[in-house]
Amino acid sequence: MKGHENLVPITERTKDERRKICSNGGIQSGKARRRKKTIKAILSTMMTMRIADIQDAGIRDTFMKAAGSEDGNVTIAEAVAGGMLAQSIRGDSRMVAVLLKLLGEDPELKIKQKEHRLKVKQAQKEEAVTEYKDDGLEKALHESVGKVWEDEETE
């Protein structure tokens, strides 16, 4: 492959080079996590916003048109849910799967839950069938308790 001639595997680098590369990777990973967290917070806040409250007229009009709202008196979350339902009704199978998953009606999840319940029932049946095996401990305990009681009575 072109351009791979000058690449040096990490195993052939010095300890300091490896440390620096790993440090840079950790720093970039932290930046990516913070960026994702910020985007998630922004989206979470926006989902509760009413479309009419959006200050940018172009974005507000685009959202109102997409939501099919004349006054923008719906939240973005409501508009998204409405859009998902509309796509599902039109026959978008991927959207149907997303909706079912959001509602906890995911067929794959249901199958896994059912399999888990069956495994638990099977394990309980196997435990119930397992017979009690006397290893002599119970008899030894009765004898030692009996001796203690006899010793207490003689005192």
PDB file of C-alpha atoms in Angstrom:
ATOM      1  CA  MET A   1       0.000   0.000   0.000  1.00  0.00           C
ATOM      2  CA  LYS A   2       1.187   3.456  -0.820  1.00  0.00           C
ATOM      3  CA  GLY A   3       2.396   5.569   2.117  1.00  0.00           C
ATOM      4  CA  HIS A   4       2.840   2.710   4.573  1.00  0.00           C
ATOM      5  CA  GLU A   5       6.583   2.323   4.006  1.00  0.00           C
ATOM      6  CA  ASN A   6       7.476   4.920   6.652  1.00  0.00           C
ATOM      7  CA  LEU A   7       5.128   3.642   9.375  1.00  0.00           C
ATOM      8  CA  VAL A   8       6.883   2.165  12.414  1.00  0.00           C
ATOM      9  CA  PRO A   9       4.946  -0.355  14.534  1.00  0.00           C
ATOM     10  CA  ILE A  10       4.428   0.622  18.183  1.00  0.00           C
ATOM     11  CA  THR A  11       6.354  -2.476  19.273  1.00  0.00           C
ATOM     12  CA  GLU A  12       9.475  -1.185  17.527  1.00  0.00           C
ATOM     13  CA  ARG A  13       9.369   2.263  19.133  1.00  0.00           C
ATOM     14  CA  THR A  14      11.252   3.402  22.233  1.00  0.00           C
ATOM     15  CA  LYS A  15       9.551   3.519  25.602  1.00  0.00           C
ATOM     16  CA  ASP A  16       9.422   7.334  25.508  1.00  0.00           C
ATOM     17  CA  GLU A  17       7.881   7.352  22.013  1.00  0.00           C
ATOM     18  CA  ARG A  18       5.221   4.827  23.085  1.00  0.00           C
ATOM     19  CA  ARG A  19       4.448   6.851  26.207  1.00  0.00           C
ATOM     20  CA  LYS A  20       4.065  10.063  24.174  1.00  0.00           C
ATOM     21  CA  ILE A  21       1.837   8.374  21.569  1.00  0.00           C
ATOM     22  CA  CYS A  22      -0.349   6.837  24.279  1.00  0.00           C
ATOM     23  CA  SER A  23      -0.541  10.161  26.111  1.00  0.00           C
ATOM     24  CA  ASN A  24      -1.632  11.948  22.931  1.00  0.00           C
ATOM     25  CA  GLY A  25      -4.233   9.253  22.324  1.00  0.00           C
ATOM     26  CA  GLY A  26      -5.619   9.712  25.843  1.00  0.00           C
ATOM     27  CA  ILE A  27      -5.797  13.476  25.402  1.00  0.00           C
ATOM     28  CA  GLN A  28      -7.649  13.154  22.073  1.00  0.00           C
ATOM     29  CA  SER A  29     -10.001  10.579  23.589  1.00  0.00           C
ATOM     30  CA  GLY A  30     -10.842  12.995  26.408  1.00  0.00           C
ATOM     31  CA  LYS A  31     -11.533  15.776  23.898  1.00  0.00           C
ATOM     32  CA  ALA A  32     -13.855  13.497  21.914  1.00  0.00           C
ATOM     33  CA  ARG A  33     -15.740  12.452  25.084  1.00  0.00           C
ATOM     34  CA  ARG A  34     -16.196  16.084  26.146  1.00  0.00           C
ATOM     35  CA  ARG A  35     -17.368  17.032  22.646  1.00  0.00           C
ATOM     36  CA  LYS A  36     -19.934  14.195  22.629  1.00  0.00           C
ATOM     37  CA  LYS A  37     -21.127  15.152  26.127  1.00  0.00           C
ATOM     38  CA  THR A  38     -21.615  18.776  25.032  1.00  0.00           C
ATOM     39  CA  ILE A  39     -23.553  17.754  21.919  1.00  0.00           C
ATOM     40  CA  LYS A  40     -25.742  15.436  24.008  1.00  0.00           C
ATOM     41  CA  ALA A  41     -26.488  18.231  26.494  1.00  0.00           C
ATOM     42  CA  ILE A  42     -27.365  20.653  23.691  1.00  0.00           C
ATOM     43  CA  LEU A  43     -29.671  18.136  22.005  1.00  0.00           C
ATOM     44  CA  SER A  44     -31.303  17.247  25.305  1.00  0.00           C
ATOM     45  CA  THR A  45     -32.047  20.913  25.962  1.00  0.00           C
ATOM     46  CA  MET A  46     -33.292  21.481  22.424  1.00  0.00           C
ATOM     47  CA  MET A  47     -35.719  18.552  22.568  1.00  0.00           C
ATOM     48  CA  THR A  48     -37.756  20.361  25.251  1.00  0.00           C
ATOM     49  CA  MET A  49     -37.803  23.665  23.293  1.00  0.00           C
ATOM     50  CA  ARG A  50     -40.922  24.818  21.518  1.00  0.00           C
ATOM     51  CA  ILE A  51     -40.298  25.376  17.814  1.00  0.00           C
ATOM     52  CA  ALA A  52     -41.849  28.858  18.089  1.00  0.00           C
ATOM     53  CA  ASP A  53     -39.105  29.781  20.611  1.00  0.00           C
ATOM     54  CA  ILE A  54     -36.282  29.273  18.097  1.00  0.00           C
ATOM     55  CA  GLN A  55     -34.763  32.687  17.433  1.00  0.00           C
ATOM     56  CA  ASP A  56     -33.350  32.088  13.943  1.00  0.00           C
ATOM     57  CA  ALA A  57     -36.299  32.617  11.586  1.00  0.00           C
ATOM     58  CA  GLY A  58     -34.884  30.367   8.852  1.00  0.00           C
ATOM     59  CA  ILE A  59     -34.348  27.431  11.211  1.00  0.00           C
ATOM     60  CA  ARG A  60     -37.710  28.047  12.910  1.00  0.00           C
ATOM     61  CA  ASP A  61     -39.553  28.053   9.561  1.00  0.00           C
ATOM     62  CA  THR A  62     -37.721  24.918   8.404  1.00  0.00           C
ATOM     63  CA  PHE A  63     -38.606  23.109  11.649  1.00  0.00           C
ATOM     64  CA  MET A  64     -42.232  24.260  11.511  1.00  0.00           C
ATOM     65  CA  LYS A  65     -42.565  23.074   7.930  1.00  0.00           C
ATOM     66  CA  ALA A  66     -40.943  19.708   8.732  1.00  0.00           C
ATOM     67  CA  ALA A  67     -43.179  19.290  11.797  1.00  0.00           C
ATOM     68  CA  GLY A  68     -46.267  20.308   9.837  1.00  0.00           C
ATOM     69  CA  SER A  69     -46.988  22.983  12.424  1.00  0.00           C
ATOM     70  CA  GLU A  70     -48.406  26.380  11.522  1.00  0.00           C
ATOM     71  CA  ASP A  71     -47.851  28.065  14.879  1.00  0.00           C
ATOM     72  CA  GLY A  72     -44.770  26.148  16.152  1.00  0.00           C
ATOM     73  CA  ASN A  73     -46.524  25.359  19.404  1.00  0.00           C
ATOM     74  CA  VAL A  74     -44.967  21.889  19.658  1.00  0.00           C
ATOM     75  CA  THR A  75     -41.677  20.827  21.189  1.00  0.00           C
ATOM     76  CA  ILE A  76     -38.928  19.506  18.996  1.00  0.00           C
ATOM     77  CA  ALA A  77     -39.330  16.126  20.722  1.00  0.00           C
ATOM     78  CA  GLU A  78     -43.014  16.054  19.800  1.00  0.00           C
ATOM     79  CA  ALA A  79     -42.166  16.956  16.211  1.00  0.00           C
ATOM     80  CA  VAL A  80     -39.512  14.213  16.057  1.00  0.00           C
ATOM     81  CA  ALA A  81     -41.920  11.648  17.492  1.00  0.00           C
ATOM     82  CA  GLY A  82     -44.579  12.718  14.995  1.00  0.00           C
ATOM     83  CA  GLY A  83     -42.106  12.402  12.139  1.00  0.00           C
ATOM     84  CA  MET A  84     -41.055   8.952  13.300  1.00  0.00           C
ATOM     85  CA  LEU A  85     -44.671   7.831  13.460  1.00  0.00           C
ATOM     86  CA  ALA A  86     -45.409   9.301  10.032  1.00  0.00           C
ATOM     87  CA  GLN A  87     -42.452   7.465   8.479  1.00  0.00           C
ATOM     88  CA  SER A  88     -43.520   4.237  10.176  1.00  0.00           C
ATOM     89  CA  ILE A  89     -47.044   4.601   8.850  1.00  0.00           C
ATOM     90  CA  ARG A  90     -45.643   5.147   5.342  1.00  0.00           C
ATOM     91  CA  GLY A  91     -43.933   1.759   5.638  1.00  0.00           C
ATOM     92  CA  ASP A  92     -40.335   2.611   6.628  1.00  0.00           C
ATOM     93  CA  SER A  93     -39.336  -0.678   8.277  1.00  0.00           C
ATOM     94  CA  ARG A  94     -36.189   0.789   9.845  1.00  0.00           C
ATOM     95  CA  MET A  95     -38.259   3.473  11.571  1.00  0.00           C
ATOM     96  CA  VAL A  96     -40.723   0.839  12.781  1.00  0.00           C
ATOM     97  CA  ALA A  97     -37.780  -1.039  14.320  1.00  0.00           C
ATOM     98  CA  VAL A  98     -36.508   2.152  15.997  1.00  0.00           C
ATOM     99  CA  LEU A  99     -39.952   2.914  17.422  1.00  0.00           C
ATOM    100  CA  LEU A 100     -40.419  -0.624  18.712  1.00  0.00           C
ATOM    101  CA  LYS A 101     -37.022  -0.490  20.356  1.00  0.00           C
ATOM    102  CA  LEU A 102     -37.818   2.869  21.999  1.00  0.00           C
ATOM    103  CA  LEU A 103     -41.109   1.478  23.279  1.00  0.00           C
ATOM    104  CA  GLY A 104     -39.442  -1.639  24.693  1.00  0.00           C
ATOM    105  CA  GLU A 105     -41.150  -3.833  22.119  1.00  0.00           C
ATOM    106  CA  ASP A 106     -37.971  -4.826  20.292  1.00  0.00           C
ATOM    107  CA  PRO A 107     -38.467  -8.411  19.038  1.00  0.00           C
ATOM    108  CA  GLU A 108     -34.795  -9.297  19.550  1.00  0.00           C
ATOM    109  CA  LEU A 109     -34.899  -7.985  23.118  1.00  0.00           C
ATOM    110  CA  LYS A 110     -38.100  -9.891  23.824  1.00  0.00           C
ATOM    111  CA  ILE A 111     -36.523 -13.122  22.547  1.00  0.00           C
ATOM    112  CA  LYS A 112     -33.440 -12.586  24.734  1.00  0.00           C
ATOM    113  CA  GLN A 113     -35.636 -11.868  27.769  1.00  0.00           C
ATOM    114  CA  LYS A 114     -37.681 -15.009  27.131  1.00  0.00           C
ATOM    115  CA  GLU A 115     -34.533 -17.112  26.741  1.00  0.00           C
ATOM    116  CA  HIS A 116     -33.207 -15.706  30.018  1.00  0.00           C
ATOM    117  CA  ARG A 117     -36.465 -16.529  31.847  1.00  0.00           C
ATOM    118  CA  LEU A 118     -36.368 -20.091  30.461  1.00  0.00           C
ATOM    119  CA  LYS A 119     -32.753 -20.523  31.600  1.00  0.00           C
ATOM    120  CA  VAL A 120     -33.656 -19.294  35.090  1.00  0.00           C
ATOM    121  CA  LYS A 121     -36.625 -21.682  35.274  1.00  0.00           C
ATOM    122  CA  GLN A 122     -34.434 -24.565  34.095  1.00  0.00           C
ATOM    123  CA  ALA A 123     -31.799 -23.752  36.708  1.00  0.00           C
ATOM    124  CA  GLN A 124     -34.474 -23.617  39.420  1.00  0.00           C
ATOM    125  CA  LYS A 125     -35.844 -27.002  38.329  1.00  0.00           C
ATOM    126  CA  GLU A 126     -32.351 -28.505  38.404  1.00  0.00           C
ATOM    127  CA  GLU A 127     -31.781 -27.122  41.908  1.00  0.00           C
ATOM    128  CA  ALA A 128     -35.100 -28.572  43.089  1.00  0.00           C
ATOM    129  CA  VAL A 129     -34.286 -31.985  41.614  1.00  0.00           C
ATOM    130  CA  THR A 130     -30.881 -32.131  43.263  1.00  0.00           C
ATOM    131  CA  GLU A 131     -31.266 -34.396  46.253  1.00  0.00           C
ATOM    132  CA  TYR A 132     -29.871 -33.645  49.656  1.00  0.00           C
ATOM    133  CA  LYS A 133     -26.755 -35.723  50.256  1.00  0.00           C
ATOM    134  CA  ASP A 134     -25.901 -36.453  53.881  1.00  0.00           C
ATOM    135  CA  ASP A 135     -22.181 -36.067  54.363  1.00  0.00           C
ATOM    136  CA  GLY A 136     -22.341 -36.789  58.089  1.00  0.00           C
ATOM    137  CA  LEU A 137     -22.119 -33.167  59.188  1.00  0.00           C
ATOM    138  CA  GLU A 138     -25.694 -33.074  60.451  1.00  0.00           C
ATOM    139  CA  LYS A 139     -25.168 -36.193  62.583  1.00  0.00           C
ATOM    140  CA  ALA A 140     -21.910 -34.834  63.966  1.00  0.00           C
ATOM    141  CA  LEU A 141     -23.576 -31.541  64.913  1.00  0.00           C
ATOM    142  CA  HIS A 142     -26.415 -33.357  66.729  1.00  0.00           C
ATOM    143  CA  GLU A 143     -23.938 -35.466  68.670  1.00  0.00           C
ATOM    144  CA  SER A 144     -21.772 -32.507  69.685  1.00  0.00           C
ATOM    145  CA  VAL A 145     -24.802 -30.413  70.690  1.00  0.00           C
ATOM    146  CA  GLY A 146     -26.131 -33.368  72.642  1.00  0.00           C
ATOM    147  CA  LYS A 147     -22.805 -33.647  74.549  1.00  0.00           C
ATOM    148  CA  VAL A 148     -22.845 -29.906  75.326  1.00  0.00           C
ATOM    149  CA  TRP A 149     -26.381 -30.140  76.678  1.00  0.00           C
ATOM    150  CA  GLU A 150     -25.475 -33.194  78.762  1.00  0.00           C
ATOM    151  CA  ASP A 151     -22.456 -31.341  80.173  1.00  0.00           C
ATOM    152  CA  GLU A 152     -24.630 -28.344  81.087  1.00  0.00           C
ATOM    153  CA  GLU A 153     -27.220 -30.541  82.823  1.00  0.00           C
ATOM    154  CA  THR A 154     -24.571 -32.228  84.987  1.00  0.00           C
ATOM    155  CA  GLU A 155     -23.158 -28.942  86.243  1.00  0.00           C
TER     156      GLU A 155
END
